[in-house]
Structure formats: C-alpha cells, structure tokens
Amino acid sequence: MANIPTFLVVDDDIIVHLYYEGTLKELGARAHVLKAYDGQEALEMLIDKAAPIPAVIFLDITMPGLDGYGFLEAFHKAYPDSETTIVMVSSSRLEQDKQRCKAYKFVKEFITKPPQAEDIERICLMHGAL
Amino acid sequence: MILMSAFVGMRYYVTSTNMDAALNAKAELIAQRIANAVQPTIWNIYQKSGERVYSQQVTSAILDSEFADPNVIGVSVYGNFGHVFMARYKDAQGNISDHSAERHKRALTTADHRSLISVRQGVMTIGNVLVLLSNAPDTAQLRRILLIDAAQTLIVSLCFIVFLFYAIQKALIRPAAQLKAANAELKEFSYRITHDLRSPIVSSLALIKMSEKSLEKGDTAQTLLQIRHIIKSLEYLDQLNHDVFEVLTIAHKDEDVASVNVEHMIQDIIALLSHLNSGTPIDIRYDYNAAAFIHTKPERLRMIIENLTSNALKYKDPQEDSPYIKFTTRQENSVFILEIEDNGIGIPENMHQHIFKMFKRFHPKVSFGSGLGLYLVQKSAHIINADIRFIPCEKGVKFKLSIPLQE
C-alpha cells in the first residue's frame, strides 16, 4: 500500500470526478483518489495530517470559493519545497491562463479539458500508479 | 480667474487715475483757500513795502489747519518780491517744521501734486501760494483695497476651481470610472462565458464516451448513472444559456409599472417551484404586515422573488429537522419591505462580499447553478429602484428587499 500514490482531483464539476474515477478504473491504475470541490476544501485536505500527501494534484481554474489561482498561491506559500506535481486541467484555451499557471514551479502541465485517457495514463506511469 | 484679475487691475487703474485728478483739484483748492486767507496780510505788507516780518499767529492759524489734511506735505507763501514769507513742511514721520531751503527741496522732490496760485489784489499779483501734496496715504489705502480685491479674486477662483473639479468629476470622471468598471465586468463576463459554456459540453462529451463503453460492456446501471449526469450537465447548460440571455437583455427590457399583489405573486412562485420542495418538505411561513398591492415592474419583482425562493429551496440543510422559508412584509415610512429568509446551509462568511457578483457559486456539491442568479437579482432590484441586501444571520440566509412606494 505504501507504494500506491495519491491523486487529488480539485474540480467543482461532479462529472469531472466521475470521469477521473472511470478513466483510472479503466486504465487499471492503482492510486488513492481524493476529491475536493474547490481550492479551500483541497487546502483543508492538505492541512489534515491524516490524509496522505498527494503525488499529483489535478487542478481546475474556475471554481466557486477559492479558485485554481487562489489555491496555487496558497499552496506556494504553505509548501514552497513541496515535490507534489500540479497538473492544471481547465476548459480555458487562453495562453495567458497557461502562462499564469506555469509561473509556479510545481505546475508541470496545463491540459485543456477534457483530459484524454492518454494524458492520465502518462501521468499514472510517471508517478507509479501503473 | 484671468477675467477677474483683469477687472481688479482695471478698477485699480481707474481708481488711481481718479485719485490723481482728485488730488490735483484738492491742491488747487487748498492753494486758492490759502491765497484768499493770506491776501489781506500780503496786501498789508505790500503797502508797507519795507516790513517783511510776517505774523506768526497768522502763519500757524492758516497753515496748521491745512496740514490736518494727510495729503498736504508742504505749503509756501511768497510775497510780492518772490521771497518766502512763510512755509511749513511735513516729513515722513508727520512732524511739521518751518521753512528751510533743504526742507523745501525735499518736499518738492517727494510731492506728487503741486499747485501754484497767485495772490491778487485786483488785477495785480502781490504774491504766490505753493501747495505740495503727496498721494502716499491714498496709495496705501488703494493697496489695501487691492489686496482685499486680490484675496477675494483668489478665494472666488478657488471656489470656482473646486466647483469646476466636482462638476468635471461628475460629468466625466465618474462616468469614466463606471465605464471602466462596466468594461472590467464585461471582460470577466466574456472570460467566464467562454469557460462556463464550454465546461458542460466538454463534461457531457466525456461522459457520453464513457457511457458508450459502459454500454458495450453491458453495464446498464453505470450507463444510466452516466446518462443522468449528462442530463444534469445539459440542464445546467440550458439554465446558463437562459441566465446569460437575461444578463444581456435585462438593462434593455421595457416594462411598464403596474399594480402587483405581492402575496399572490409569492403564492404563484411557490406553486411553480414546488418540484424543488422534495425530501423533507420545507415549511413555507408568511408574516404579512403591509398592504399586498404595490406599484412596480411585475416581471422584475417576479425574477427577484423567484430567484431567492428557488435558492432557499435548493440549498436547504439536509440535517435540519424543520426546514423553512419565511416571507415577511412590512412598511417602513414610504418603503415596502420584503424579507425572505431560510434556515438552509447558508453562504460561507468569506463569500458574503461576493454574493451579488457574477458567476459566484457557493455550493457546487449541492446544486450546480449558473452563478448568475443573485447578480440578476441585484440588477433587477436596481431597475425597480429598489435596494437588495444580504442580512447575515446565524443560520441560513436572509435577504431584505426595500421598494420605495409610488403612487
């Protein structure tokens, strides 16, 4: 169990959560999947020491409450040395959104929704879920 | 300010010119008066020829009286031989002294106005009177007036500038700021529209692909679940489309004011939204303390009440044993008050300041609204000149709508 990575999906759309769930199941990925519906809920999960530290955070930008940008800023302040990979997954196709997210060192990818099964598979392989 | 300064300058010039003319006339008048006063004495001396001693009493009486005038700085009375019979001079400190060549010269230099009048006996000139005037006292007075005028011009100009500033601010700066805010809102609106319109389409497409696979595997239960989510997603898209249309057209809708029975309107809305009142039924409470009829734009008012009521129904607290919505009306002076409150899940405190902003959603897990409802509520309230406020409360939410009553 110790080698099973944890993925945190932060998105306000329940369908997105279902999509990740279904795709990971289909790929046969072995990962703990945590769900948060906005940035604030995700931060609270990270603060909770009982929860495992996620290897990857799939983060949406536009969310109620604390949005993706707010989460990135808060995460940057709270965990400046974190090794967690953040993958931005947004409906936005704007270059300015990409550049703004990639300014944070832990943002490794910016994927336009919907993430393809190949993208999720690649990320699973990189983090030992496959 | 330039115009006012020009007027002040012109007034100074005219006053100064008039003052000069007045002093010239005054010098002549004084000289004539002295000439008349000393004429008998000069004539007497003239007749005696050899006697050139002039009476001191006469000198003092005549000259001292003239030096009471602040402009007079020198008076010389000449006899028939052109010699000085008597003279008096006033220095800068106001001291009066007798004739001396030096004082005479100084007085001549200082004087701004001179008047030389002959002392006559018939057609014969038997002497002369020279009067020297300084306009220094009048100039000082004129300067003081000029200073007051300048101060007045400055104050009036400052008041004018302040007035001008506020007038310009009202006419240009504030509308420009409002335009800037509207532009920022439009930018945010465009950004969110591109995102929010695409989001449910993308989600539905992804789910359709997943349901296709589920169907291939014969997993009917999973397929049904996915189809239900697709339906929800498309319903959201439809709602978003409707709300976006409202946002785009709300300011341009022409609607006449009519008499509205608020209590009946609330009843209609409750009936219309009854499908949302599932699970533990919400108790609908009424506390009406105002006349039911008001004059307003019915559709705008309906939108406000409908949005607030549907929110109260959608965001009820599942843990609450006695969920309720309460409609309260009352009249405060000439304002009709409608309060809609509930004991639902409420709105997080840190979101209170964003309640009426566009695309603000507070409970995505409970219901997936467009985030435009409360924005539209506020816009509609402004259209009917009403005020809508969120009243923080311990549990649930409370909105207060204040509509000024009109005939």
XYZ file of C-alpha atoms in Angstrom:
537
model
C 0.000 0.000 0.000
C 2.922 2.298 0.746
C 3.831 2.466 -2.934
C 0.383 3.429 -4.062
C 0.408 7.124 -4.984
C -2.310 9.576 -4.000
C -4.022 11.769 -6.569
C -6.071 14.798 -5.533
C -8.690 15.978 -8.013
C -9.858 19.560 -7.409
C -12.841 20.458 -9.568
C -16.316 21.816 -8.868
C -17.890 19.649 -11.587
C -19.036 16.279 -10.252
C -18.857 14.876 -13.785
C -15.146 15.575 -13.886
C -14.716 13.498 -10.739
C -16.721 10.683 -12.317
C -14.590 10.939 -15.440
C -11.310 10.589 -13.499
C -12.766 7.717 -11.499
C -13.927 5.890 -14.616
C -10.743 6.502 -16.598
C -8.426 5.413 -13.753
C -10.538 2.306 -13.261
C -10.407 1.575 -16.968
C -6.633 2.025 -17.031
C -6.323 -0.276 -14.063
C -4.433 2.386 -12.139
C -3.565 1.776 -8.512
C -3.962 5.133 -6.748
C -5.735 6.730 -3.824
C -8.029 9.349 -5.315
C -9.106 12.274 -3.121
C -11.844 14.660 -4.243
C -12.218 18.351 -3.491
C -14.790 20.671 -4.981
C -12.911 23.944 -4.551
C -9.496 25.249 -3.573
C -10.406 25.764 0.062
C -11.545 22.171 0.515
C -8.328 20.975 -1.160
C -6.183 23.101 1.169
C -8.032 21.747 4.192
C -7.274 18.199 2.974
C -3.583 19.036 2.711
C -3.528 20.571 6.179
C -5.141 17.418 7.566
C -2.058 15.385 8.507
C -4.039 12.134 8.463
C -4.531 12.427 4.710
C -1.645 11.169 2.539
C 0.407 13.795 0.691
C -0.717 13.701 -2.936
C 1.822 12.938 -5.623
C -0.322 14.700 -8.193
C -2.988 17.375 -7.890
C -5.324 17.718 -10.880
C -6.461 21.313 -10.512
C -9.226 23.237 -12.258
C -9.002 27.035 -12.522
C -12.584 28.276 -12.392
C -14.256 27.160 -9.215
C -16.525 28.734 -6.623
C -14.869 29.915 -3.432
C -11.115 29.627 -3.688
C -10.347 29.153 -7.389
C -7.336 27.482 -9.009
C -5.199 30.627 -8.896
C -6.021 31.180 -5.239
C -5.097 27.583 -4.476
C -1.778 27.869 -6.357
C -0.836 30.984 -4.394
C -1.833 29.467 -1.055
C -0.019 26.214 -1.896
C 3.102 28.136 -2.945
C 3.150 29.951 0.410
C 2.351 26.927 2.555
C 4.517 24.321 0.779
C 7.346 26.131 -1.060
C 9.504 22.977 -1.125
C 6.753 20.521 -1.975
C 7.534 17.808 -4.509
C 3.885 17.456 -5.456
C 3.168 17.802 -9.161
C 0.252 20.016 -10.074
C -1.472 19.367 -13.378
C -3.779 22.170 -14.420
C -6.918 20.851 -16.122
C -9.117 23.656 -17.372
C -11.668 24.493 -20.037
C -9.649 27.602 -20.750
C -7.722 27.747 -24.004
C -6.227 31.130 -23.226
C -2.452 31.440 -23.405
C -2.487 33.960 -20.545
C -4.045 31.335 -18.239
C -1.333 28.842 -19.200
C 1.458 31.333 -18.578
C -0.011 32.432 -15.267
C -0.172 28.846 -14.004
C 3.228 27.835 -15.328
C 4.825 30.644 -13.326
C 4.554 28.253 -10.369
C 7.389 25.714 -10.351
C 5.226 22.796 -9.267
C 2.820 23.253 -12.206
C 4.219 20.743 -14.671
C 1.406 20.549 -17.201
C -1.571 22.515 -18.471
C -4.208 20.289 -20.044
C -7.307 21.640 -21.779
C -10.454 19.760 -20.736
C -11.322 17.018 -21.170
C -8.062 15.273 -20.243
C -7.514 12.410 -22.645
C -7.088 8.891 -21.289
C -3.543 9.004 -22.720
C -2.729 12.058 -20.584
C -3.979 10.345 -17.425
C -2.157 7.137 -18.357
C 1.113 9.038 -18.883
C 0.764 10.774 -15.522
C -0.054 7.453 -13.829
C 3.080 5.905 -15.338
C 5.237 8.843 -14.216
C 4.027 8.529 -10.643
C 3.940 4.774 -10.235
C 0.203 4.225 -10.440
C 0.658 1.881 -13.402
C -9.604 83.931 -12.708
C -7.829 85.856 -15.516
C -11.033 87.759 -16.200
C -11.483 88.631 -12.534
C -7.822 89.697 -12.262
C -8.295 91.905 -15.322
C -11.283 93.563 -13.658
C -9.314 94.110 -10.451
C -6.448 95.657 -12.468
C -8.857 97.876 -14.381
C -10.529 99.014 -11.182
C -7.114 99.788 -9.685
C -6.139 101.836 -12.747
C -9.405 103.817 -12.835
C -9.331 104.487 -9.068
C -5.699 105.511 -9.267
C -6.391 107.939 -12.155
C -9.414 109.408 -10.386
C -7.361 109.777 -7.225
C -4.689 111.720 -9.126
C -7.303 114.040 -10.585
C -8.917 114.494 -7.186
C -5.568 115.330 -5.582
C -4.798 117.871 -8.306
C -8.153 119.505 -7.694
C -7.581 119.363 -3.965
C -4.138 121.011 -4.302
C -5.667 123.837 -6.304
C -8.499 124.249 -3.814
C -6.137 124.386 -0.831
C -3.808 126.816 -2.602
C -6.768 129.030 -3.504
C -8.091 128.926 0.037
C -4.693 129.863 1.474
C -4.254 132.577 -1.140
C -7.599 134.059 -0.173
C -6.799 133.799 3.525
C -3.362 135.418 3.332
C -4.326 138.029 0.713
C -5.131 140.804 3.244
C -1.885 140.231 5.110
C 0.206 140.137 1.937
C -1.545 143.257 0.743
C -0.787 144.938 4.019
C 2.888 144.033 3.721
C 2.847 145.094 0.103
C 1.596 148.502 1.130
C 4.207 148.837 3.866
C 6.939 147.622 1.457
C 9.812 147.544 3.885
C 8.185 145.455 6.584
C 8.758 141.796 5.734
C 8.105 140.225 9.099
C 5.041 138.038 8.906
C 2.753 137.436 11.829
C 3.443 134.041 13.443
C -0.117 133.754 14.692
C -1.450 134.165 11.161
C 1.017 131.557 9.818
C 0.091 128.977 12.423
C -3.602 129.558 12.130
C -3.670 129.219 8.381
C -1.057 126.548 7.741
C -1.737 124.244 10.677
C -5.335 123.986 9.675
C -4.325 122.855 6.183
C -1.820 120.274 7.479
C -4.679 118.439 9.099
C -5.171 117.017 5.602
C -2.937 113.907 5.383
C -2.054 114.616 1.732
C -0.548 118.065 2.412
C 3.233 117.875 2.838
C 4.226 121.480 2.113
C 2.820 124.967 1.825
C 4.862 128.043 0.831
C 3.564 131.596 0.741
C 5.612 134.018 -1.369
C 5.487 137.770 -1.048
C 5.436 140.375 -3.772
C 9.197 140.187 -4.177
C 9.169 136.423 -4.676
C 10.652 135.792 -1.253
C 9.200 133.248 1.138
C 7.029 134.855 3.737
C 6.058 131.710 5.384
C 6.356 127.986 4.776
C 5.667 124.710 6.529
C 6.734 121.159 5.639
C 5.706 117.778 6.898
C 8.292 114.994 6.938
C 7.673 111.210 6.581
C 7.101 110.883 10.330
C 4.395 113.571 10.278
C 6.497 116.279 12.014
C 5.744 119.798 10.840
C 8.590 122.282 10.596
C 9.281 125.779 9.316
C 10.943 126.864 6.118
C 14.435 125.870 5.159
C 15.888 125.520 1.682
C 16.660 121.850 2.286
C 13.145 121.031 3.541
C 11.661 122.915 0.635
C 13.762 120.929 -1.827
C 12.881 117.594 -0.168
C 9.171 118.433 -0.159
C 9.335 119.374 -3.846
C 11.010 116.018 -4.640
C 8.531 113.987 -2.578
C 5.379 115.785 -3.769
C 3.197 114.054 -6.321
C 0.992 117.102 -6.932
C 1.804 120.782 -6.933
C -0.380 123.811 -7.244
C 0.884 127.404 -7.530
C -1.786 130.093 -7.144
C -1.298 133.830 -7.349
C -2.344 136.104 -4.525
C -4.043 139.009 -6.215
C -5.189 142.454 -5.366
C -7.462 143.356 -8.231
C -5.516 142.582 -11.373
C -2.194 142.907 -9.573
C -0.269 139.839 -8.397
C 1.084 140.583 -4.949
C 2.328 137.074 -4.047
C 2.035 133.306 -4.657
C 0.977 130.207 -2.725
C 2.585 126.847 -3.473
C 0.852 123.742 -2.129
C 2.583 120.344 -2.273
C 0.564 117.145 -1.894
C 1.646 113.548 -1.567
C -0.656 110.713 -2.611
C 1.105 108.285 -0.237
C -1.857 107.986 2.215
C -4.281 107.289 -0.658
C -1.847 104.869 -2.303
C -1.580 102.894 0.937
C -5.370 102.796 1.116
C -5.556 101.785 -2.525
C -3.036 98.986 -1.934
C -5.086 97.673 0.962
C -8.173 97.674 -1.262
C -6.173 95.967 -3.995
C -5.031 93.297 -1.539
C -8.613 92.673 -0.427
C -9.688 92.505 -4.085
C -6.868 90.069 -4.869
C -7.798 87.913 -1.870
C -11.427 87.985 -2.980
C -10.420 87.012 -6.521
C -8.274 84.191 -5.183
C -10.994 82.819 -2.889
C -13.699 83.094 -5.552
C -11.343 81.471 -8.071
C -10.528 78.654 -5.661
C -14.229 78.090 -5.020
C -14.782 78.125 -8.754
C -11.940 75.638 -9.328
C -13.340 73.320 -6.624
C -16.794 73.613 -8.172
C -15.327 73.004 -11.611
C -13.438 69.956 -10.333
C -16.561 68.371 -8.894
C -18.577 69.287 -11.968
C -15.965 67.683 -14.224
C -15.738 64.691 -11.915
C -19.486 64.269 -12.070
C -19.616 64.855 -15.792
C -16.565 62.882 -16.869
C -14.505 61.127 -14.215
C -17.310 59.215 -12.503
C -18.895 58.056 -15.757
C -15.409 57.088 -16.934
C -14.865 55.078 -13.742
C -18.269 53.478 -14.158
C -17.403 52.686 -17.761
C -14.109 51.179 -16.633
C -15.926 49.029 -14.058
C -18.505 48.012 -16.666
C -15.697 47.158 -19.053
C -13.957 45.033 -16.427
C -17.276 43.320 -15.715
C -17.768 42.687 -19.422
C -14.246 41.272 -19.696
C -14.896 38.962 -16.748
C -18.256 38.069 -18.249
C -16.699 37.167 -21.624
C -13.977 35.124 -19.961
C -16.412 33.218 -17.807
C -18.870 32.683 -20.637
C -16.217 31.034 -22.805
C -15.281 28.816 -19.877
C -18.712 28.075 -18.449
C -20.353 27.399 -21.802
C -17.613 25.002 -22.811
C -17.371 23.216 -19.485
C -20.733 21.319 -19.553
C -20.252 20.457 -23.230
C -16.817 19.007 -22.522
C -18.120 17.110 -19.482
C -21.097 15.731 -21.397
C -18.899 14.615 -24.294
C -16.548 12.836 -21.914
C -19.469 11.136 -20.181
C -21.079 10.112 -23.466
C -17.837 8.351 -24.419
C -17.743 6.661 -21.025
C -21.385 5.600 -21.242
C -20.698 4.198 -24.702
C -18.043 1.970 -23.208
C -20.289 1.029 -20.282
C -22.986 0.076 -22.748
C -20.547 -2.038 -24.752
C -19.715 -3.876 -21.543
C -23.397 -4.309 -20.819
C -23.123 -2.284 -17.589
C -26.611 -0.797 -17.743
C -26.575 0.596 -14.199
C -23.363 2.533 -14.865
C -24.702 3.722 -18.224
C -27.897 5.009 -16.593
C -25.914 6.858 -13.934
C -23.771 8.477 -16.598
C -26.796 9.443 -18.688
C -28.373 11.096 -15.627
C -25.224 13.164 -15.178
C -25.256 14.080 -18.850
C -28.840 15.268 -18.479
C -27.892 17.341 -15.417
C -24.988 18.828 -17.281
C -27.135 19.782 -20.247
C -29.807 21.170 -17.928
C -27.134 23.336 -16.392
C -26.121 24.461 -19.886
C -29.737 25.361 -20.604
C -30.002 27.297 -17.332
C -26.728 29.065 -18.071
C -27.969 29.962 -21.547
C -31.175 31.353 -20.028
C -29.337 33.368 -17.361
C -26.769 34.713 -19.813
C -29.628 35.856 -22.031
C -31.189 37.587 -19.014
C -27.896 39.301 -18.159
C -27.502 40.531 -21.719
C -31.049 41.813 -22.039
C -32.006 42.878 -18.542
C -30.990 46.510 -18.979
C -32.918 46.876 -22.225
C -36.209 45.277 -21.279
C -39.122 47.663 -21.497
C -41.639 47.004 -18.826
C -44.474 49.167 -17.561
C -45.198 49.753 -13.921
C -48.350 48.004 -12.786
C -50.198 47.237 -9.614
C -48.870 43.964 -8.205
C -50.303 41.803 -5.466
C -47.068 40.649 -3.822
C -48.787 37.972 -1.728
C -50.371 36.393 -4.819
C -47.078 36.597 -6.664
C -45.325 34.708 -3.857
C -48.063 32.042 -3.934
C -47.638 31.614 -7.703
C -43.886 31.270 -7.369
C -44.177 28.711 -4.560
C -46.539 26.662 -6.748
C -44.212 26.998 -9.733
C -41.182 25.813 -7.753
C -42.988 23.045 -5.866
C -40.897 20.414 -7.715
C -37.849 21.695 -5.797
C -39.553 21.121 -2.461
C -38.795 17.393 -2.300
C -37.387 15.245 0.515
C -38.177 16.758 3.910
C -40.754 19.347 2.843
C -39.874 22.922 3.599
C -42.369 24.761 5.750
C -43.480 27.934 3.999
C -44.161 30.679 6.544
C -45.785 34.049 5.944
C -45.765 37.148 8.091
C -47.536 39.827 6.074
C -47.790 43.242 7.736
C -48.099 45.557 4.733
C -50.694 46.216 2.063
C -50.449 43.464 -0.560
C -50.538 45.787 -3.571
C -47.574 47.836 -4.709
C -46.779 49.641 -7.960
C -43.709 48.240 -9.635
C -42.458 46.359 -12.700
C -44.021 42.902 -12.206
C -41.524 40.782 -14.152
C -38.520 42.341 -12.390
C -40.090 41.720 -8.991
C -41.011 38.169 -10.017
C -37.413 37.468 -11.023
C -36.144 38.652 -7.639
C -38.614 36.623 -5.590
C -38.295 33.552 -7.811
C -34.507 33.504 -7.618
C -34.399 33.967 -3.851
C -37.148 31.371 -3.299
C -35.565 28.765 -5.571
C -32.217 29.275 -3.793
C -33.915 28.737 -0.440
C -35.479 25.516 -1.752
C -32.296 24.223 -3.424
C -29.963 24.970 -0.542
C -31.968 23.603 2.382
C -29.994 21.930 5.140
C -30.478 18.127 4.916
C -29.583 17.871 8.605
C -32.347 20.287 9.573
C -35.457 18.680 11.029
C -37.704 21.680 10.404
C -36.533 23.461 7.266
C -38.470 26.616 6.461
C -38.694 29.655 4.238
C -40.256 32.757 5.692
C -41.716 35.664 3.734
C -42.166 38.845 5.764
C -43.652 42.105 4.528
C -43.923 45.445 6.288
C -43.962 49.110 5.504
C -41.292 51.455 6.855
C -42.231 55.087 6.126
C -42.843 55.051 2.375
C -40.832 51.900 1.694
C -42.258 48.441 1.157
C -40.056 45.803 2.751
C -39.993 42.155 1.722
C -37.722 39.796 3.626
C -37.059 36.232 2.500
C -35.191 34.090 4.967
C -34.474 30.405 5.469
C -32.606 28.063 7.772
C -30.706 26.336 4.969
C -26.996 25.732 4.577
C -26.311 29.463 4.227
C -23.375 31.119 2.486
C -19.801 30.858 3.808
C -18.847 34.041 5.634
C -15.778 34.667 3.497
C -18.076 34.781 0.455
C -20.506 37.381 1.813
C -18.777 40.234 -0.001
C -19.090 38.396 -3.340
C -22.757 37.450 -3.017
C -24.074 39.679 -5.816
C -21.114 39.234 -8.165
C -21.318 37.380 -11.463
C -20.574 33.665 -11.655
C -20.344 33.205 -7.909
C -21.390 29.769 -6.811
C -21.166 28.750 -3.209
C -22.266 25.123 -3.014
C -21.244 23.184 -6.146
C -21.830 19.845 -4.433
C -25.457 20.690 -3.653
C -26.628 22.349 -6.822
C -24.904 23.401 -9.976
C -26.332 26.830 -10.768
C -25.007 29.339 -13.268
C -23.754 31.659 -10.538
C -25.716 34.485 -12.163
C -28.926 34.299 -10.130
C -28.052 36.749 -7.348
C -26.307 39.026 -9.838
C -29.590 39.186 -11.762
C -31.498 39.752 -8.510
C -29.408 42.826 -7.766
C -29.687 44.148 -11.334
C -33.470 43.678 -11.253
C -33.670 45.454 -7.875
C -31.817 48.440 -9.330
C -34.189 48.535 -12.298
C -37.193 48.925 -9.988
C -35.248 51.477 -7.852
C -35.189 49.009 -5.002
C -32.408 48.052 -2.654
C -31.471 44.434 -2.017
C -29.306 43.473 0.922
C -27.978 40.272 2.351
C -28.526 40.170 6.104
C -26.012 37.874 7.837
C -27.710 35.540 10.264
C -26.716 32.645 12.481
C -28.237 30.017 10.226
C -29.380 30.115 6.645
C -29.717 33.328 4.702
C -31.871 36.428 4.856
C -32.411 38.933 2.052
C -34.115 42.289 2.521
C -35.720 43.937 -0.480
C -36.722 47.590 0.018
C -39.010 49.045 -2.643
C -39.911 52.743 -2.432
C -43.694 53.021 -2.678
C -45.043 55.086 -5.557
C -48.499 56.337 -6.445
